[in-house]
Each structure stands twice: as structure tokens, then as C-alpha cells.
mmCIF file of C-alpha atoms in Angstrom:
data_model
loop_
_atom_site.group_PDB
_atom_site.id
_atom_site.type_symbol
_atom_site.label_atom_id
_atom_site.label_comp_id
_atom_site.label_asym_id
_atom_site.label_seq_id
_atom_site.Cartn_x
_atom_site.Cartn_y
_atom_site.Cartn_z
ATOM 1 C CA UNK A 1 -11.962 29.555 -27.491
ATOM 2 C CA UNK A 2 -8.958 28.199 -26.289
ATOM 3 C CA UNK A 3 -8.990 29.974 -23.128
ATOM 4 C CA UNK A 4 -12.072 29.289 -22.734
ATOM 5 C CA UNK A 5 -11.384 25.528 -22.218
ATOM 6 C CA UNK A 6 -8.584 25.832 -20.165
ATOM 7 C CA UNK A 7 -10.551 28.031 -17.647
ATOM 8 C CA UNK A 8 -13.791 24.744 -17.886
ATOM 9 C CA UNK A 9 -11.443 22.491 -17.716
ATOM 10 C CA UNK A 10 -10.218 23.794 -14.630
ATOM 11 C CA UNK A 11 -13.571 24.431 -12.815
ATOM 12 C CA UNK A 12 -14.129 21.081 -14.007
ATOM 13 C CA UNK A 13 -10.080 19.742 -12.280
ATOM 14 C CA UNK A 14 -11.309 21.436 -8.782
ATOM 15 C CA UNK A 15 -15.056 20.992 -8.865
ATOM 16 C CA UNK A 16 -14.014 16.622 -8.414
ATOM 17 C CA UNK A 17 -11.045 18.056 -6.634
ATOM 18 C CA UNK A 18 -13.255 18.893 -4.400
ATOM 19 C CA UNK A 19 -15.908 16.022 -4.911
ATOM 20 C CA UNK A 20 -12.907 13.683 -3.940
ATOM 21 C CA UNK A 21 -11.265 15.498 -1.085
ATOM 22 C CA UNK A 22 -15.344 16.577 0.552
ATOM 23 C CA UNK A 23 -15.451 12.571 2.524
ATOM 24 C CA UNK A 24 -11.979 12.713 4.213
ATOM 25 C CA UNK A 25 -12.811 16.484 5.313
ATOM 26 C CA UNK A 26 -14.949 15.999 6.928
ATOM 27 C CA UNK A 27 -14.379 12.508 8.819
ATOM 28 C CA UNK A 28 -11.167 14.690 10.062
ATOM 29 C CA UNK A 29 -13.193 17.420 10.950
ATOM 30 C CA UNK A 30 -16.126 14.674 12.453
ATOM 31 C CA UNK A 31 -13.367 12.956 14.173
ATOM 32 C CA UNK A 32 -13.766 15.280 16.739
ATOM 33 C CA UNK A 33 -16.455 16.431 17.334
ATOM 34 C CA UNK A 34 -19.605 15.409 19.726
ATOM 35 C CA UNK A 35 -22.332 12.739 19.472
ATOM 36 C CA UNK A 36 -25.063 15.087 18.514
ATOM 37 C CA UNK A 37 -22.593 17.441 16.432
ATOM 38 C CA UNK A 38 -21.330 14.175 14.398
ATOM 39 C CA UNK A 39 -25.348 12.699 14.069
ATOM 40 C CA UNK A 40 -27.087 16.011 13.304
ATOM 41 C CA UNK A 41 -29.425 17.385 10.434
ATOM 42 C CA UNK A 42 -29.372 18.628 9.046
ATOM 43 C CA UNK A 43 -25.810 17.638 9.332
ATOM 44 C CA UNK A 44 -23.053 20.298 10.343
ATOM 45 C CA UNK A 45 -20.016 20.704 9.073
ATOM 46 C CA UNK A 46 -17.550 22.588 11.806
ATOM 47 C CA UNK A 47 -17.321 21.322 15.770
ATOM 48 C CA UNK A 48 -17.954 23.813 18.159
ATOM 49 C CA UNK A 49 -14.820 23.086 20.199
ATOM 50 C CA UNK A 50 -13.187 20.459 18.956
ATOM 51 C CA UNK A 51 -13.417 17.232 20.873
ATOM 52 C CA UNK A 52 -9.568 15.695 20.808
ATOM 53 C CA UNK A 53 -10.900 13.106 23.927
ATOM 54 C CA UNK A 54 -12.219 11.229 20.849
ATOM 55 C CA UNK A 55 -9.503 9.997 19.790
ATOM 56 C CA UNK A 56 -8.048 8.872 23.691
ATOM 57 C CA UNK A 57 -11.653 6.934 23.753
ATOM 58 C CA UNK A 58 -10.990 5.232 20.765
ATOM 59 C CA UNK A 59 -7.833 2.825 22.317
ATOM 60 C CA UNK A 60 -9.519 2.583 25.504
ATOM 61 C CA UNK A 61 -12.685 0.569 23.708
ATOM 62 C CA UNK A 62 -10.630 -0.891 21.243
ATOM 63 C CA UNK A 63 -7.159 -2.156 21.521
ATOM 64 C CA UNK A 64 -5.382 -0.446 18.244
ATOM 65 C CA UNK A 65 -2.005 -0.030 19.693
ATOM 66 C CA UNK A 66 -2.049 -4.150 18.853
ATOM 67 C CA UNK A 67 -3.779 -2.912 15.350
ATOM 68 C CA UNK A 68 -1.062 -0.070 14.429
ATOM 69 C CA UNK A 69 1.612 -2.883 15.707
ATOM 70 C CA UNK A 70 0.555 -5.304 13.915
ATOM 71 C CA UNK A 71 -0.088 -3.891 10.577
ATOM 72 C CA UNK A 72 3.419 -1.989 11.025
ATOM 73 C CA UNK A 73 4.263 -5.398 11.730
ATOM 74 C CA UNK A 74 3.244 -6.949 8.496
ATOM 75 C CA UNK A 75 3.310 -4.918 5.961
ATOM 76 C CA UNK A 76 7.361 -3.501 6.124
ATOM 77 C CA UNK A 77 8.380 -7.771 6.207
ATOM 78 C CA UNK A 78 6.071 -7.652 2.990
ATOM 79 C CA UNK A 79 7.260 -4.695 1.779
ATOM 80 C CA UNK A 80 10.827 -5.881 1.915
ATOM 81 C CA UNK A 81 9.836 -9.883 1.251
ATOM 82 C CA UNK A 82 8.857 -7.884 -2.527
ATOM 83 C CA UNK A 83 11.900 -6.438 -3.262
ATOM 84 C CA UNK A 84 14.404 -8.995 -2.562
ATOM 85 C CA UNK A 85 12.193 -10.698 -4.608
ATOM 86 C CA UNK A 86 11.465 -8.631 -7.299
ATOM 87 C CA UNK A 87 15.305 -6.920 -7.421
ATOM 88 C CA UNK A 88 16.441 -11.111 -7.692
ATOM 89 C CA UNK A 89 13.831 -11.804 -10.383
ATOM 90 C CA UNK A 90 13.980 -8.977 -12.841
ATOM 91 C CA UNK A 91 17.849 -8.913 -12.955
ATOM 92 C CA UNK A 92 17.039 -12.526 -13.640
ATOM 93 C CA UNK A 93 14.770 -11.914 -16.318
ATOM 94 C CA UNK A 94 16.624 -8.834 -17.957
ATOM 95 C CA UNK A 95 20.311 -9.278 -17.619
ATOM 96 C CA UNK A 96 20.336 -12.933 -17.432
ATOM 97 C CA UNK A 97 19.933 -15.705 -20.847
ATOM 98 C CA UNK A 98 17.784 -18.656 -20.452
ATOM 99 C CA UNK A 99 15.471 -21.349 -21.871
ATOM 100 C CA UNK A 100 12.392 -19.916 -22.552
ATOM 101 C CA UNK A 101 13.106 -17.027 -20.475
ATOM 102 C CA UNK A 102 10.138 -15.327 -22.769
ATOM 103 C CA UNK A 103 7.585 -18.450 -22.007
ATOM 104 C CA UNK A 104 8.620 -16.686 -18.752
ATOM 105 C CA UNK A 105 7.218 -13.655 -19.802
ATOM 106 C CA UNK A 106 4.238 -14.629 -21.547
ATOM 107 C CA UNK A 107 3.239 -16.539 -18.435
ATOM 108 C CA UNK A 108 3.627 -13.376 -16.125
ATOM 109 C CA UNK A 109 1.821 -10.682 -18.086
ATOM 110 C CA UNK A 110 -1.272 -13.364 -18.368
ATOM 111 C CA UNK A 111 -0.492 -13.746 -14.261
ATOM 112 C CA UNK A 112 -2.231 -10.023 -13.601
ATOM 113 C CA UNK A 113 -4.777 -10.792 -15.872
ATOM 114 C CA UNK A 114 -6.205 -13.202 -13.066
ATOM 115 C CA UNK A 115 -8.453 -11.630 -10.310
ATOM 116 C CA UNK A 116 -6.736 -11.611 -7.073
ATOM 117 C CA UNK A 117 -10.674 -13.283 -5.421
ATOM 118 C CA UNK A 118 -10.552 -15.774 -7.957
ATOM 119 C CA UNK A 119 -7.041 -17.602 -5.678
ATOM 120 C CA UNK A 120 -7.658 -16.242 -2.222
ATOM 121 C CA UNK A 121 -9.588 -19.560 -0.737
ATOM 122 C CA UNK A 122 -6.696 -21.967 -2.543
ATOM 123 C CA UNK A 123 -4.312 -19.816 -0.742
ATOM 124 C CA UNK A 124 -6.837 -20.135 2.253
ATOM 125 C CA UNK A 125 -7.443 -23.577 2.467
ATOM 126 C CA UNK A 126 -2.999 -23.989 1.732
ATOM 127 C CA UNK A 127 -2.661 -21.930 4.234
ATOM 128 C CA UNK A 128 -5.767 -23.857 6.233
ATOM 129 C CA UNK A 129 -3.967 -27.100 5.201
ATOM 130 C CA UNK A 130 -0.408 -26.620 6.665
ATOM 131 C CA UNK A 131 -2.106 -24.844 10.273
ATOM 132 C CA UNK A 132 -1.663 -21.249 10.013
ATOM 133 C CA UNK A 133 -4.533 -19.154 11.011
ATOM 134 C CA UNK A 134 -3.972 -17.096 13.349
ATOM 135 C CA UNK A 135 -0.290 -16.397 12.606
ATOM 136 C CA UNK A 136 1.462 -13.541 11.661
ATOM 137 C CA UNK A 137 3.457 -16.305 8.908
ATOM 138 C CA UNK A 138 -0.162 -16.524 6.894
ATOM 139 C CA UNK A 139 -0.427 -12.590 6.564
ATOM 140 C CA UNK A 140 3.305 -12.217 5.642
ATOM 141 C CA UNK A 141 4.005 -15.365 2.712
ATOM 142 C CA UNK A 142 1.655 -15.273 0.748
ATOM 143 C CA UNK A 143 2.478 -11.558 -0.093
ATOM 144 C CA UNK A 144 6.316 -12.182 0.207
ATOM 145 C CA UNK A 145 6.111 -11.525 -3.731
ATOM 146 C CA UNK A 146 4.277 -9.706 -6.741
ATOM 147 C CA UNK A 147 4.520 -11.218 -10.563
ATOM 148 C CA UNK A 148 2.590 -6.685 -11.431
ATOM 149 C CA UNK A 149 6.382 -5.287 -9.864
ATOM 150 C CA UNK A 150 8.076 -7.903 -10.865
ATOM 151 C CA UNK A 151 7.208 -7.047 -14.320
ATOM 152 C CA UNK A 152 7.342 -3.470 -13.264
ATOM 153 C CA UNK A 153 10.998 -3.507 -11.477
ATOM 154 C CA UNK A 154 12.108 -5.706 -14.616
ATOM 155 C CA UNK A 155 10.743 -2.587 -18.136
ATOM 156 C CA UNK A 156 12.248 -0.208 -14.977
ATOM 157 C CA UNK A 157 16.097 -2.520 -15.497
ATOM 158 C CA UNK A 158 15.366 -2.425 -19.003
ATOM 159 C CA UNK A 159 16.927 1.006 -19.440
ATOM 160 C CA UNK A 160 20.404 0.020 -17.668
ATOM 161 C CA UNK A 161 23.047 -1.009 -20.682
ATOM 162 C CA UNK A 162 23.840 -4.403 -20.184
ATOM 163 C CA UNK A 163 27.419 -2.710 -20.591
ATOM 164 C CA UNK A 164 27.614 -2.246 -17.098
ATOM 165 C CA UNK A 165 27.401 -5.966 -16.098
ATOM 166 C CA UNK A 166 28.797 -6.876 -18.786
ATOM 167 C CA UNK A 167 31.770 -4.525 -17.164
ATOM 168 C CA UNK A 168 31.717 -6.135 -13.985
ATOM 169 C CA UNK A 169 31.504 -10.017 -14.668
ATOM 170 C CA UNK A 170 35.146 -8.588 -16.766
ATOM 171 C CA UNK A 171 36.717 -7.621 -13.947
ATOM 172 C CA UNK A 172 35.226 -9.975 -11.430
ATOM 173 C CA UNK A 173 32.186 -8.904 -9.685
ATOM 174 C CA UNK A 174 29.459 -11.589 -9.213
ATOM 175 C CA UNK A 175 25.581 -11.168 -10.038
ATOM 176 C CA UNK A 176 25.279 -10.276 -6.387
ATOM 177 C CA UNK A 177 27.955 -8.221 -5.510
ATOM 178 C CA UNK A 178 26.165 -6.482 -8.886
ATOM 179 C CA UNK A 179 22.889 -6.640 -8.084
ATOM 180 C CA UNK A 180 24.019 -4.663 -4.731
ATOM 181 C CA UNK A 181 26.898 -2.575 -5.927
ATOM 182 C CA UNK A 182 25.177 -1.649 -9.392
ATOM 183 C CA UNK A 183 22.292 -1.819 -9.909
ATOM 184 C CA UNK A 184 20.445 -1.721 -6.645
ATOM 185 C CA UNK A 185 22.049 2.884 -7.111
ATOM 186 C CA UNK A 186 20.818 2.783 -10.643
ATOM 187 C CA UNK A 187 17.618 1.325 -9.383
ATOM 188 C CA UNK A 188 16.488 3.458 -6.998
ATOM 189 C CA UNK A 189 13.327 5.725 -8.489
ATOM 190 C CA UNK A 190 11.786 2.536 -9.245
ATOM 191 C CA UNK A 191 12.765 0.177 -5.724
ATOM 192 C CA UNK A 192 11.679 3.357 -4.362
ATOM 193 C CA UNK A 193 7.823 3.227 -6.018
ATOM 194 C CA UNK A 194 7.768 -0.210 -5.489
ATOM 195 C CA UNK A 195 8.628 0.262 -1.571
ATOM 196 C CA UNK A 196 6.436 3.024 -0.799
ATOM 197 C CA UNK A 197 3.512 0.892 -3.475
ATOM 198 C CA UNK A 198 4.107 -2.011 -1.007
ATOM 199 C CA UNK A 199 3.363 -1.124 1.719
ATOM 200 C CA UNK A 200 0.282 1.502 0.951
ATOM 201 C CA UNK A 201 -0.981 -1.312 -0.102
ATOM 202 C CA UNK A 202 0.272 -3.998 2.826
ATOM 203 C CA UNK A 203 -1.847 -1.496 5.081
ATOM 204 C CA UNK A 204 -4.761 -1.032 3.272
ATOM 205 C CA UNK A 205 -5.195 -4.978 3.042
ATOM 206 C CA UNK A 206 -8.755 -6.052 4.616
ATOM 207 C CA UNK A 207 -9.521 -9.133 2.935
ATOM 208 C CA UNK A 208 -6.025 -11.524 3.386
ATOM 209 C CA UNK A 209 -6.373 -10.222 6.929
ATOM 210 C CA UNK A 210 -10.126 -10.448 7.676
ATOM 211 C CA UNK A 211 -9.823 -14.968 5.743
ATOM 212 C CA UNK A 212 -6.918 -15.712 7.861
ATOM 213 C CA UNK A 213 -7.480 -14.338 10.848
ATOM 214 C CA UNK A 214 -10.300 -15.117 14.166
ATOM 215 C CA UNK A 215 -8.030 -13.792 17.266
ATOM 216 C CA UNK A 216 -8.236 -9.708 17.666
ATOM 217 C CA UNK A 217 -4.879 -9.471 18.681
ATOM 218 C CA UNK A 218 -3.813 -10.667 15.080
ATOM 219 C CA UNK A 219 -6.432 -8.339 13.822
ATOM 220 C CA UNK A 220 -4.788 -4.882 10.755
ATOM 221 C CA UNK A 221 -5.823 -1.553 10.774
ATOM 222 C CA UNK A 222 -8.369 -1.904 8.755
ATOM 223 C CA UNK A 223 -9.956 -4.620 9.944
ATOM 224 C CA UNK A 224 -9.670 -3.982 13.554
ATOM 225 C CA UNK A 225 -12.145 -0.925 12.077
ATOM 226 C CA UNK A 226 -14.560 -3.351 10.907
ATOM 227 C CA UNK A 227 -14.880 -4.199 14.066
ATOM 228 C CA UNK A 228 -14.984 -0.903 16.055
ATOM 229 C CA UNK A 229 -17.334 0.443 13.776
ATOM 230 C CA UNK A 230 -19.454 -2.833 14.330
ATOM 231 C CA UNK A 231 -18.603 -2.391 17.640
ATOM 232 C CA UNK A 232 -19.300 0.884 18.886
ATOM 233 C CA UNK A 233 -22.960 0.777 17.687
ATOM 234 C CA UNK A 234 -23.885 4.499 16.960
ATOM 235 C CA UNK A 235 -20.717 6.645 18.497
ATOM 236 C CA UNK A 236 -20.414 7.666 14.820
ATOM 237 C CA UNK A 237 -17.675 10.469 16.197
ATOM 238 C CA UNK A 238 -15.321 7.597 17.758
ATOM 239 C CA UNK A 239 -15.493 5.732 14.479
ATOM 240 C CA UNK A 240 -15.136 8.479 12.436
ATOM 241 C CA UNK A 241 -11.715 8.745 15.147
ATOM 242 C CA UNK A 242 -10.611 5.161 13.969
ATOM 243 C CA UNK A 243 -11.007 6.036 11.351
ATOM 244 C CA UNK A 244 -8.796 9.474 11.273
ATOM 245 C CA UNK A 245 -6.313 6.869 13.154
ATOM 246 C CA UNK A 246 -5.517 4.498 10.740
ATOM 247 C CA UNK A 247 -5.354 6.662 8.169
ATOM 248 C CA UNK A 248 -3.401 9.510 8.747
ATOM 249 C CA UNK A 249 0.115 7.657 8.508
ATOM 250 C CA UNK A 250 0.155 6.672 5.471
ATOM 251 C CA UNK A 251 -0.888 10.054 3.860
ATOM 252 C CA UNK A 252 1.976 11.225 5.592
ATOM 253 C CA UNK A 253 4.345 8.248 4.405
ATOM 254 C CA UNK A 254 2.813 9.373 0.601
ATOM 255 C CA UNK A 255 3.607 13.048 2.105
ATOM 256 C CA UNK A 256 7.158 12.264 1.665
ATOM 257 C CA UNK A 257 7.349 10.068 -0.741
ATOM 258 C CA UNK A 258 5.151 11.736 -4.099
ATOM 259 C CA UNK A 259 8.256 13.151 -5.835
ATOM 260 C CA UNK A 260 10.095 9.526 -5.439
ATOM 261 C CA UNK A 261 7.026 8.283 -6.316
ATOM 262 C CA UNK A 262 6.325 9.580 -8.993
ATOM 263 C CA UNK A 263 9.440 9.642 -10.233
ATOM 264 C CA UNK A 264 9.866 6.126 -10.631
ATOM 265 C CA UNK A 265 6.332 5.925 -12.640
ATOM 266 C CA UNK A 266 7.572 9.381 -14.668
ATOM 267 C CA UNK A 267 10.977 7.476 -15.615
ATOM 268 C CA UNK A 268 9.918 3.632 -15.720
ATOM 269 C CA UNK A 269 6.623 4.985 -18.555
ATOM 270 C CA UNK A 270 9.570 6.860 -20.450
ATOM 271 C CA UNK A 271 12.180 3.578 -21.286
ATOM 272 C CA UNK A 272 9.269 1.806 -21.150
#
């Protein structure tokens, strides 16, 4: 009976994996199809001859190089900001003693329950009043800190013995020196996880860039892809090629660092 259950579980997992992967695989195949193959009924699942020219046509129809630059710049900048603010806040919440620290933690946890959509328009009004619309500042500033990553890193840093901090202070080590030389190396798996996940989040952002940018030169990839889908009309094969271009870089990043992500999450779960 146990073997039957195991077989059923494996079959179910494989079935669900195929359902999950099918749209992605079909997108890759359709990106190198001709227009006739991509729009044929019944659908064609394999191109007769790969049309890699589709990717060149995408760059000719829309400034995707500009979209790539904007997305990489914004994602890297926000990731750096999140790492800095998360490390400093996590250190303060774990190693320092100050009044009402527990209240601060409670407020942070409560903020995690607030839907992003409920505050996005307030943020938009603030950015508009500051005159920052259609600027990199509008895309970057609201994402320089994350309560979720601060709370995640705070849970990880609890696993670092307090004796390290006390010994460092006795040796005359300042707080910033302790963070740089001791805490960051010990928290490297968690920091890598935070960095990768925040970069992926910045890469996939859509709603906020859509609100604060009207200039096509300030579009991020997902916004550019949405506009391209509208502008390209019925060119389904080009739309698939554009979608493939936007997702492949982030998949490469994920597969390179997937072990670090799993290690950081697993260690946080064990120590939390």
C-alpha cells in the first residue's frame, strides 16, 4: 500500500509539473515559429524551421535595450538599498537594546498584513507632489527598504550568538565594523537569498512603474512588454519572442544561485 501511495504521489507531482511548465515551454517554442505556425488551429507545437530572426525583429519594433538597461539599473539599485537597510535594521533589532523594541517588532509584523495595493496610491501622491514622476528616483526610492526582508533577516540573525557581539565590543570593535567584518560573513546565505529575491522582485515589477512613468524611455521590461503586446497587434510570434527575452535573464540568475536561496531559507527555518 505504501508503494502504491508513493507511485501515485510521483505521478501526481510529474503531472502538475507538466501543467506548470507547459505554458513556458510553449512560449519558447512559439518564439521561433512563423506567424502562420503561431496562429494555426489546431495549434502547432514544434516549428518546422526555427525563426531566430524573430528576436532581431523585436529589437527593431521596440527599444528593448533601453528597457533592459532601466530594469537592470533599477533592480540592482533597489537590491543594494534593501540589503543595506535590512542589515542595519536587523542588527538593531537583534543586537541592540532600546526602549519599545518589542513594540517596533509588533508594528513591523502588522505592516506585513497590509496589502500593497492599499498604499500604492498614497505613495504615488507623495512621489507626484515631490515632482519625481518619470524619473529613476520614483522607481527606486519606494523600494529601498522592505519590512518583509528586515523581518526575515532579523530571524536569521538571531542564530548568531550574542557573545560574538559582546566580545567584539570588548576588543574595541564599533558597530559598523562588527557588521562588516563579523555579521555579514556569518549571514552570507541569508543575504544572498535577500539579494536574489529582491532583484527578481524588482525585475518583475509592473504596477508601480506603470503608475509613475509615462515616458517610454523610462519603461521597465514588463511595462515595455505590455506596450509591445498592444502595439504589435496580431504578431503573436513576436510577442512570444519578446516575452522570452524578458524572462530568460532572470531564469539564468535563479539557476545560478538556486542553491544559495534554498540554503538561506532552510537555515532561517531551522534557526527561527
